[in-house]
Amino acid sequence: MILRVFDPTNERTSAGGKPAPRPVSLKGKTIGFISNGKEGTAGYFGHLDRMLREEFGVADIVFRRKSNYSAPADAHIVDEIKNWQAVVTGVGD
Amino acid sequence: MTTALTSKVYDVDDFAAAQEFYHSNGWTDGLPVVPPTEEAVAACLEWALMPPDMLIGIEPVREQPITAEKLAINAVMAGCLPMHFPIVTTAWQAMMKEEFLMHGVTSSTGGAAVLVIINGPIRREIGANSTFNTLGNSDRSTAVIGRALRLALINLLDARPGGIDRSTLGHPGKFSYCIAEDEEDTTWQPLSVVRGIPEGVSAVTVMGAMAPRQIMNEWTKDPREILETFAAEMRANQRHYSIYGGNYAIIIPKQLRDHIQDAGWSKRDIAEFIYERARIRRAEWTDVGKGAVVRDRGETVHTALASPDDLLVVAAGGPAGGFGAVIAPWFGSKTKAVTAAIGACVDCEPPKG
């Protein structure tokens, strides 16, 4: 007997916007780092800071740490993003 | 009531084909599911007096709308009957409160599950068992309600292992983690009443929760000694898992409960005692291999509870055995337990007189 069944997933998409245009070059740019604050991310961001400055000519790195590593970035950090040309964030442990 | 469902429809050959279809799409928890047919889904919505497009809430971090129809589909898949569905929707409303931080609870490497505690008359209507094996496979109702929450997390918020769910270990409560308080066999107030819901109103409490840690003390009738064992387990959790304070639940089955009640202790007395006893010095982390993060704060005292109000005391469990359980929070106070009244039965009660 044929069963007619339903899709259990959320077929809608979130209200989030489109990704910002990708920068062609990082030279002379200001890059923001948003860390989740976990111990293991320090080495990663330290290495990335050196690499972006030395190999890609980044002018400035702004480092920010979330107050709660399991929640979205704090509003004041999100507000700062407009001053940066790119942001590096993600899951780190 | 209109029950025109708008979800995408699929035709499958039979029950077995439905299993393979749902598993292959990643829409299950690995166990067989009940095929969500129109009749079964509509019956859940009818029971709760909810139109399919009723917005149960919006997940606050990723802004995902959660509708009654989608929850009903997942509830049917989990094995829910219509009478279980109002508990599922209310639990989801509670989970979507900002203070619960559902995104963190369901995505964190910490691997928490959502513990659901049911109070009020609805427990008896659904035949929930609050006694034997309460934290295990105690009965049909709590099994399928807890499972429905997880399936909906998987399917509506993509909380799949390796997807949004980044749990390192997880625990068995992620299949289903639902209990009902034993309100008939205790002198204590129900948890929901302690947390502000009027007496006689059905309610659910949700908590971002780690696995149960079982304790045993059958060698005393002194409430202080019994509760010292619970507090010691909480201190152990602070040492071995997370030092930070948050909502803890303690489950007190009948044997130990009777001793505590006979001594005249209320849930408030228990919470105040535990608040004082469940605390450690940060320096204790040195004893368990975590000296690197003690730094210069060794004398700082960390309480397991920010205040006595943070302890969820639940009367449940089988009639014999000097056991109890401590359920620790996912991670300190990053998530707060939320209690919500189940509204459907209030609305559908016929007017008196």
Coordinates of C-alpha atoms in Angstrom, one line a residue:
Chain A
M1 CA 0.0 0.0 0.0
I2 CA 1.4 3.4 -1.0
L3 CA 2.0 5.7 1.9
R4 CA 1.8 9.4 1.4
V5 CA 4.2 11.0 3.9
F6 CA 5.6 14.4 4.7
D7 CA 8.9 16.2 4.8
P8 CA 10.0 16.7 8.4
T9 CA 12.6 19.4 7.7
N10 CA 12.3 23.1 7.9
E11 CA 11.8 23.9 4.2
R12 CA 12.0 27.6 4.8
T13 CA 15.3 29.5 4.7
S14 CA 16.4 31.8 7.5
A15 CA 15.9 35.6 7.3
G16 CA 19.7 36.1 7.1
G17 CA 21.2 38.2 4.3
K18 CA 23.5 37.4 1.5
P19 CA 27.2 37.1 2.0
A20 CA 29.2 40.3 1.6
P21 CA 31.3 40.6 -1.6
R22 CA 34.7 38.9 -1.3
P23 CA 37.7 41.3 -1.2
V24 CA 40.0 40.9 -4.2
S25 CA 43.1 41.6 -2.1
L26 CA 43.8 41.8 1.6
K27 CA 46.7 44.3 1.1
G28 CA 46.3 47.4 3.3
K29 CA 43.0 46.1 4.7
T30 CA 41.8 45.9 8.3
I31 CA 40.7 42.4 9.3
G32 CA 38.7 41.5 12.3
F33 CA 39.1 38.3 14.3
I34 CA 36.2 37.2 16.4
S35 CA 37.4 34.5 18.8
N36 CA 35.1 32.3 20.8
G37 CA 37.6 32.7 23.6
K38 CA 38.5 29.0 24.0
E39 CA 42.0 28.1 25.0
G40 CA 42.9 26.3 21.9
T41 CA 42.2 29.2 19.5
A42 CA 45.0 31.4 20.7
G43 CA 47.7 29.6 18.6
Y44 CA 45.5 29.6 15.6
F45 CA 44.7 33.3 15.7
G46 CA 48.3 34.2 16.6
H47 CA 49.6 32.3 13.5
L48 CA 46.9 33.8 11.3
D49 CA 47.8 37.3 12.5
R50 CA 51.4 36.8 11.5
M51 CA 50.5 35.2 8.2
L52 CA 48.0 37.9 7.1
R53 CA 50.4 40.7 7.9
E54 CA 53.6 39.1 6.5
E55 CA 52.3 37.2 3.5
F56 CA 49.2 39.2 2.5
G57 CA 50.1 42.8 3.5
V58 CA 47.2 43.2 5.9
A59 CA 47.4 46.7 7.5
D60 CA 45.7 46.0 10.8
I61 CA 44.2 43.2 12.8
V62 CA 41.4 43.9 15.3
F63 CA 41.0 41.0 17.8
R64 CA 37.7 40.6 19.7
R65 CA 36.6 37.8 22.0
K66 CA 33.0 36.8 22.5
S67 CA 31.7 36.9 26.1
N68 CA 30.0 33.5 25.7
Y69 CA 31.5 31.1 23.3
S70 CA 28.3 29.3 22.7
A71 CA 26.2 32.3 21.8
P72 CA 26.3 34.8 18.9
A73 CA 28.9 37.6 19.0
D74 CA 28.0 40.4 21.4
A75 CA 26.2 43.4 19.9
H76 CA 29.1 45.8 20.3
I77 CA 31.3 43.4 18.4
V78 CA 28.8 43.0 15.6
D79 CA 28.5 46.8 15.5
E80 CA 32.3 47.1 14.9
I81 CA 32.3 44.8 11.9
K82 CA 31.3 47.7 9.6
N83 CA 34.8 49.2 10.2
W84 CA 36.6 46.1 8.9
Q85 CA 37.0 44.8 5.4
A86 CA 36.9 41.1 6.3
V87 CA 36.2 39.0 9.4
V88 CA 37.6 35.7 10.5
T89 CA 35.5 33.7 12.9
G90 CA 34.4 30.1 13.4
V91 CA 34.4 27.2 15.7
G92 CA 37.5 26.6 17.7
D93 CA 38.3 24.4 20.7
Chain B
M1 CA -10.6 23.4 11.6
T2 CA -8.6 23.7 8.4
T3 CA -5.8 21.1 8.3
A4 CA -4.4 21.7 4.8
L5 CA -0.8 20.7 5.3
T6 CA 1.8 22.5 3.1
S7 CA 4.9 20.4 3.7
K8 CA 6.4 18.6 0.7
V9 CA 4.7 15.2 0.1
Y10 CA 6.4 11.9 -0.9
D11 CA 4.9 8.6 -1.9
V12 CA 6.6 5.5 -0.6
D13 CA 5.7 1.9 -1.4
D14 CA 5.1 0.6 2.2
F15 CA 6.3 0.9 5.8
A16 CA 9.7 -0.6 5.1
A17 CA 10.3 1.7 2.2
A18 CA 9.3 4.7 4.4
Q19 CA 12.1 3.7 6.9
E20 CA 14.7 3.6 4.2
F21 CA 13.5 6.9 2.8
Y22 CA 13.7 8.7 6.1
H23 CA 17.0 7.2 7.1
S24 CA 18.6 7.8 3.8
N25 CA 17.6 11.5 4.0
G26 CA 19.2 11.8 7.4
W27 CA 15.8 12.6 9.0
T28 CA 16.0 10.1 11.9
D29 CA 17.9 9.4 15.1
G30 CA 18.8 6.0 13.8
L31 CA 15.8 4.2 15.1
P32 CA 12.7 3.4 13.0
V33 CA 10.1 6.1 12.7
V34 CA 6.4 6.2 12.4
P35 CA 5.5 7.3 8.9
P36 CA 4.0 10.8 9.2
T37 CA 0.8 10.4 7.2
E38 CA -1.7 13.3 6.8
E39 CA -4.2 11.6 9.1
A40 CA -1.7 11.2 11.9
V41 CA -0.3 14.7 11.6
A42 CA -3.7 16.3 11.3
A43 CA -4.9 14.4 14.4
C44 CA -2.1 16.0 16.5
L45 CA -3.0 19.4 15.3
E46 CA -6.7 18.9 15.9
W47 CA -6.0 17.7 19.5
A48 CA -4.0 20.8 20.2
L49 CA -6.4 23.1 18.4
M50 CA -3.6 24.4 16.3
P51 CA -3.8 25.3 12.6
P52 CA -0.8 23.9 10.6
D53 CA 0.8 27.3 10.0
M54 CA 0.6 28.4 13.6
L55 CA 3.9 29.8 14.6
I56 CA 5.1 28.1 17.7
G57 CA 8.2 30.4 17.8
I58 CA 11.3 31.5 16.1
E59 CA 14.6 30.0 17.1
P60 CA 16.4 33.2 18.2
V61 CA 19.9 32.7 16.9
R62 CA 19.4 31.3 13.4
E63 CA 16.0 32.9 13.0
Q64 CA 14.3 29.6 12.0
P65 CA 10.5 29.7 12.3
I66 CA 9.0 26.6 14.0
T67 CA 5.4 25.8 12.9
A68 CA 2.9 23.5 14.5
E69 CA 2.8 21.4 11.3
K70 CA 6.5 20.7 11.3
L71 CA 6.5 19.8 15.0
A72 CA 3.5 17.6 14.5
I73 CA 5.3 15.7 11.6
N74 CA 8.3 15.1 13.9
A75 CA 6.1 14.2 16.8
V76 CA 4.3 11.5 14.8
M77 CA 7.7 10.2 13.6
A78 CA 8.8 9.9 17.2
G79 CA 5.7 7.8 18.0
C80 CA 3.6 10.5 19.7
L81 CA -0.1 10.2 19.9
P82 CA -2.2 13.4 19.7
M83 CA -2.5 13.7 23.5
H84 CA 1.3 14.0 23.7
F85 CA 1.5 16.9 21.2
P86 CA 0.7 19.8 23.5
I87 CA 3.6 18.8 25.7
V88 CA 5.9 18.8 22.6
T89 CA 4.8 22.3 21.5
T90 CA 5.1 23.7 25.0
A91 CA 8.5 22.3 25.5
W92 CA 9.6 23.8 22.2
Q93 CA 8.2 27.2 23.2
A94 CA 10.2 26.9 26.4
M95 CA 13.4 25.9 24.5
M96 CA 13.1 29.0 22.3
K97 CA 13.2 31.4 25.2
E98 CA 16.5 33.4 24.9
E99 CA 17.7 32.3 28.3
F100 CA 17.6 28.7 27.4
L101 CA 20.2 29.4 24.6
M102 CA 19.0 26.4 22.5
H103 CA 21.6 27.0 19.9
G104 CA 24.4 26.6 22.4
V105 CA 22.7 23.6 24.2
T106 CA 22.2 21.7 20.9
S107 CA 25.4 22.6 19.1
S108 CA 28.1 22.6 21.8
T109 CA 30.9 20.1 21.9
G110 CA 29.8 19.6 25.5
G111 CA 27.1 17.2 24.3
A112 CA 24.1 18.1 26.4
A113 CA 20.6 16.9 25.8
V114 CA 17.3 18.6 26.6
L115 CA 15.9 17.2 29.9
V116 CA 12.1 17.6 30.0
I117 CA 10.2 17.4 33.3
I118 CA 6.4 17.1 33.2
N119 CA 4.2 18.3 36.0
G120 CA 0.4 18.6 36.5
P121 CA -2.7 16.6 35.6
I122 CA -1.5 15.9 32.1
R123 CA 1.0 13.4 33.5
R124 CA -2.0 11.1 34.4
E125 CA -3.9 11.8 31.2
I126 CA -1.0 10.5 29.2
G127 CA -0.2 7.6 31.5
A128 CA 3.3 8.8 32.3
N129 CA 5.2 6.6 34.8
S130 CA 7.1 8.5 37.5
T131 CA 8.3 5.6 39.5
F132 CA 10.2 2.5 38.2
N133 CA 13.1 3.2 35.9
T134 CA 12.2 6.9 35.7
L135 CA 15.4 8.0 33.9
G136 CA 15.3 5.0 31.6
N137 CA 12.6 3.4 29.5
S138 CA 9.9 4.0 32.0
D139 CA 6.9 4.4 29.8
R140 CA 5.6 5.1 26.3
S141 CA 4.6 8.7 26.8
T142 CA 7.9 10.1 28.2
A143 CA 9.8 8.1 25.7
V144 CA 8.1 9.5 22.7
I145 CA 7.9 13.1 23.9
G146 CA 11.6 13.2 24.6
R147 CA 12.3 11.7 21.3
A148 CA 10.0 14.1 19.5
L149 CA 12.1 17.0 20.8
R150 CA 15.3 15.5 19.4
L151 CA 13.8 14.6 16.0
A152 CA 12.6 18.1 15.6
L153 CA 16.0 19.5 16.6
I154 CA 17.6 17.2 14.0
N155 CA 15.1 18.1 11.2
L156 CA 14.2 21.7 11.9
L157 CA 17.5 23.1 13.2
D158 CA 19.9 20.7 11.5
A159 CA 21.2 19.5 14.8
R160 CA 22.7 16.4 13.3
P161 CA 25.9 14.9 14.5
G162 CA 28.7 16.7 12.7
G163 CA 26.3 19.3 11.4
I164 CA 25.0 21.9 13.8
D165 CA 25.4 19.3 16.6
R166 CA 29.2 19.3 17.3
S167 CA 29.0 17.1 20.4
T168 CA 32.3 15.4 21.2
L169 CA 30.5 12.5 23.1
G170 CA 26.9 13.3 23.6
H171 CA 25.0 10.9 25.9
P172 CA 22.0 8.5 25.7
G173 CA 19.6 11.2 26.8
K174 CA 19.9 12.6 23.3
F175 CA 17.6 9.9 22.1
S176 CA 15.0 10.8 24.7
Y177 CA 15.3 12.5 28.1
C178 CA 11.9 13.1 29.6
I179 CA 10.5 12.3 33.1
A180 CA 7.3 13.1 35.0
E181 CA 7.3 14.1 38.6
D182 CA 5.7 11.7 41.1
E183 CA 3.3 14.3 42.6
E184 CA 1.0 11.7 44.1
D185 CA 3.5 10.1 46.4
T186 CA 5.1 13.2 48.0
T187 CA 4.3 16.0 50.4
W188 CA 6.5 18.4 48.3
Q189 CA 5.2 21.0 45.9
P190 CA 5.6 20.1 42.3
L191 CA 8.6 21.5 40.5
S192 CA 6.3 23.6 38.3
V193 CA 4.7 25.2 41.4
V194 CA 8.1 25.9 43.0
R195 CA 9.0 27.7 39.7
G196 CA 5.9 29.9 39.6
I197 CA 3.2 27.9 37.8
P198 CA -0.2 27.8 39.6
E199 CA -1.1 24.6 41.4
G200 CA -3.1 22.2 39.2
V201 CA -1.9 23.6 35.9
S202 CA 0.1 21.2 33.7
A203 CA 3.6 22.4 32.8
V204 CA 6.9 21.4 31.4
T205 CA 10.4 22.4 32.5
V206 CA 13.3 22.1 30.0
M207 CA 16.9 22.1 31.0
G208 CA 20.1 21.8 29.0
A209 CA 21.4 18.7 30.7
M210 CA 24.3 16.3 31.0
A211 CA 23.8 12.5 31.7
P212 CA 22.5 11.5 35.1
R213 CA 25.1 10.7 37.8
Q214 CA 23.7 8.1 40.2
I215 CA 24.3 8.2 43.9
M216 CA 23.6 5.7 46.7
N217 CA 23.2 6.2 50.4
E218 CA 21.0 3.7 52.1
W219 CA 22.8 3.8 55.5
T220 CA 21.1 6.8 57.1
K221 CA 17.8 8.5 57.6
D222 CA 19.3 11.9 58.3
P223 CA 18.5 14.4 55.6
R224 CA 21.8 16.2 56.0
E225 CA 23.7 12.9 55.4
I226 CA 21.6 11.9 52.5
L227 CA 21.9 15.3 50.8
E228 CA 25.6 15.5 51.6
T229 CA 25.9 12.6 49.1
F230 CA 24.0 14.5 46.4
A231 CA 26.2 17.6 47.2
A232 CA 29.3 15.5 46.9
E233 CA 28.3 14.3 43.5
M234 CA 27.8 17.9 42.4
R235 CA 31.2 18.8 43.8
A236 CA 32.6 15.9 41.8
N237 CA 31.0 17.3 38.7
Q238 CA 32.5 20.7 39.5
R239 CA 35.9 19.1 39.8
H240 CA 35.8 16.7 36.8
Y241 CA 33.5 18.5 34.4
S242 CA 32.7 22.1 34.9
I243 CA 33.3 24.3 37.9
Y244 CA 30.8 26.9 37.0
G245 CA 27.4 27.2 38.7
G246 CA 24.1 26.8 36.9
N247 CA 20.8 24.8 37.1
Y248 CA 21.3 21.4 38.6
A249 CA 18.5 18.8 38.9
I250 CA 18.4 16.2 41.6
I251 CA 16.0 13.3 41.3
I252 CA 15.0 11.9 44.7
P253 CA 13.2 8.5 44.6
K254 CA 10.8 7.4 47.3
Q255 CA 13.1 5.6 49.8
L256 CA 15.4 8.6 50.3
R257 CA 12.5 11.0 49.8
D258 CA 10.5 9.5 52.7
H259 CA 13.4 10.0 55.1
I260 CA 13.8 13.7 54.0
Q261 CA 10.1 14.3 54.2
D262 CA 9.7 12.6 57.5
A263 CA 12.2 15.0 58.9
G264 CA 10.0 17.8 57.8
W265 CA 12.3 19.1 55.0
S266 CA 10.7 21.0 52.1
K267 CA 12.2 21.4 48.6
R268 CA 13.3 24.9 49.7
D269 CA 15.2 23.4 52.7
I270 CA 16.9 20.9 50.4
A271 CA 17.9 23.7 48.0
E272 CA 19.3 25.9 50.7
F273 CA 21.3 23.0 52.2
I274 CA 22.7 21.9 48.8
Y275 CA 23.5 25.5 47.9
E276 CA 25.8 25.7 51.0
R277 CA 27.4 22.3 50.5
A278 CA 27.9 22.1 46.7
R279 CA 30.9 24.4 46.3
I280 CA 34.6 23.9 45.7
R281 CA 37.8 26.0 45.8
R282 CA 39.3 26.6 42.5
A283 CA 42.5 25.1 43.8
E284 CA 40.8 21.7 43.8
W285 CA 41.3 21.6 40.1
T286 CA 44.9 21.0 40.8
D287 CA 44.0 17.6 42.4
V288 CA 42.3 16.5 39.2
G289 CA 44.9 17.5 36.6
K290 CA 43.5 20.9 35.8
G291 CA 46.1 23.0 37.6
A292 CA 46.9 24.9 34.5
V293 CA 43.7 27.0 34.8
V294 CA 43.8 27.6 38.5
R295 CA 46.4 30.4 38.0
D296 CA 46.3 32.9 40.9
R297 CA 42.7 32.2 41.8
G298 CA 43.1 29.1 43.9
E299 CA 41.1 30.4 46.8
T300 CA 38.2 31.5 44.8
V301 CA 35.1 29.6 45.8
H302 CA 32.8 28.4 43.0
T303 CA 29.2 27.4 44.0
A304 CA 27.4 24.8 42.0
L305 CA 24.3 26.9 42.3
A306 CA 24.2 30.7 41.9
S307 CA 21.4 30.6 44.4
P308 CA 19.1 28.0 45.9
D309 CA 16.6 28.8 43.2
D310 CA 18.9 27.2 40.7
L311 CA 18.3 23.7 42.1
L312 CA 15.5 21.7 40.4
V313 CA 14.3 19.1 43.0
V314 CA 12.3 16.4 41.4
A315 CA 10.4 13.6 43.2
A316 CA 10.6 10.6 40.9
G317 CA 11.9 7.0 40.8
G318 CA 11.0 3.5 41.9
P319 CA 9.7 2.7 45.4
A320 CA 12.8 0.9 46.7
G321 CA 16.5 1.6 46.7
G322 CA 18.6 4.2 48.4
F323 CA 19.5 5.8 45.1
G324 CA 19.2 9.3 43.6
A325 CA 20.6 11.2 40.7
V326 CA 22.3 14.4 40.0
I327 CA 21.9 16.0 36.6
A328 CA 24.4 18.7 35.9
P329 CA 23.9 21.6 33.5
W330 CA 25.4 21.7 30.1
F331 CA 27.8 24.4 31.1
G332 CA 27.2 26.6 34.1
S333 CA 24.8 29.5 33.7
K334 CA 25.1 29.8 29.9
T335 CA 21.7 28.1 29.7
K336 CA 18.8 28.6 32.2
A337 CA 16.1 26.1 32.8
V338 CA 12.7 27.3 31.6
T339 CA 9.3 26.3 32.9
A340 CA 6.1 26.9 30.8
A341 CA 2.4 26.1 31.4
I342 CA 0.7 23.8 28.9
G343 CA -2.1 26.0 27.5
A344 CA -4.1 23.7 25.3
C345 CA -6.1 22.0 27.9
V346 CA -6.9 25.3 29.6
D347 CA -8.3 26.6 26.4
C348 CA -10.3 23.5 25.6
E349 CA -11.9 23.0 29.0
P350 CA -15.7 23.6 28.7
P351 CA -16.9 26.7 30.6
K352 CA -18.3 25.9 34.1
G353 CA -21.9 26.5 35.0

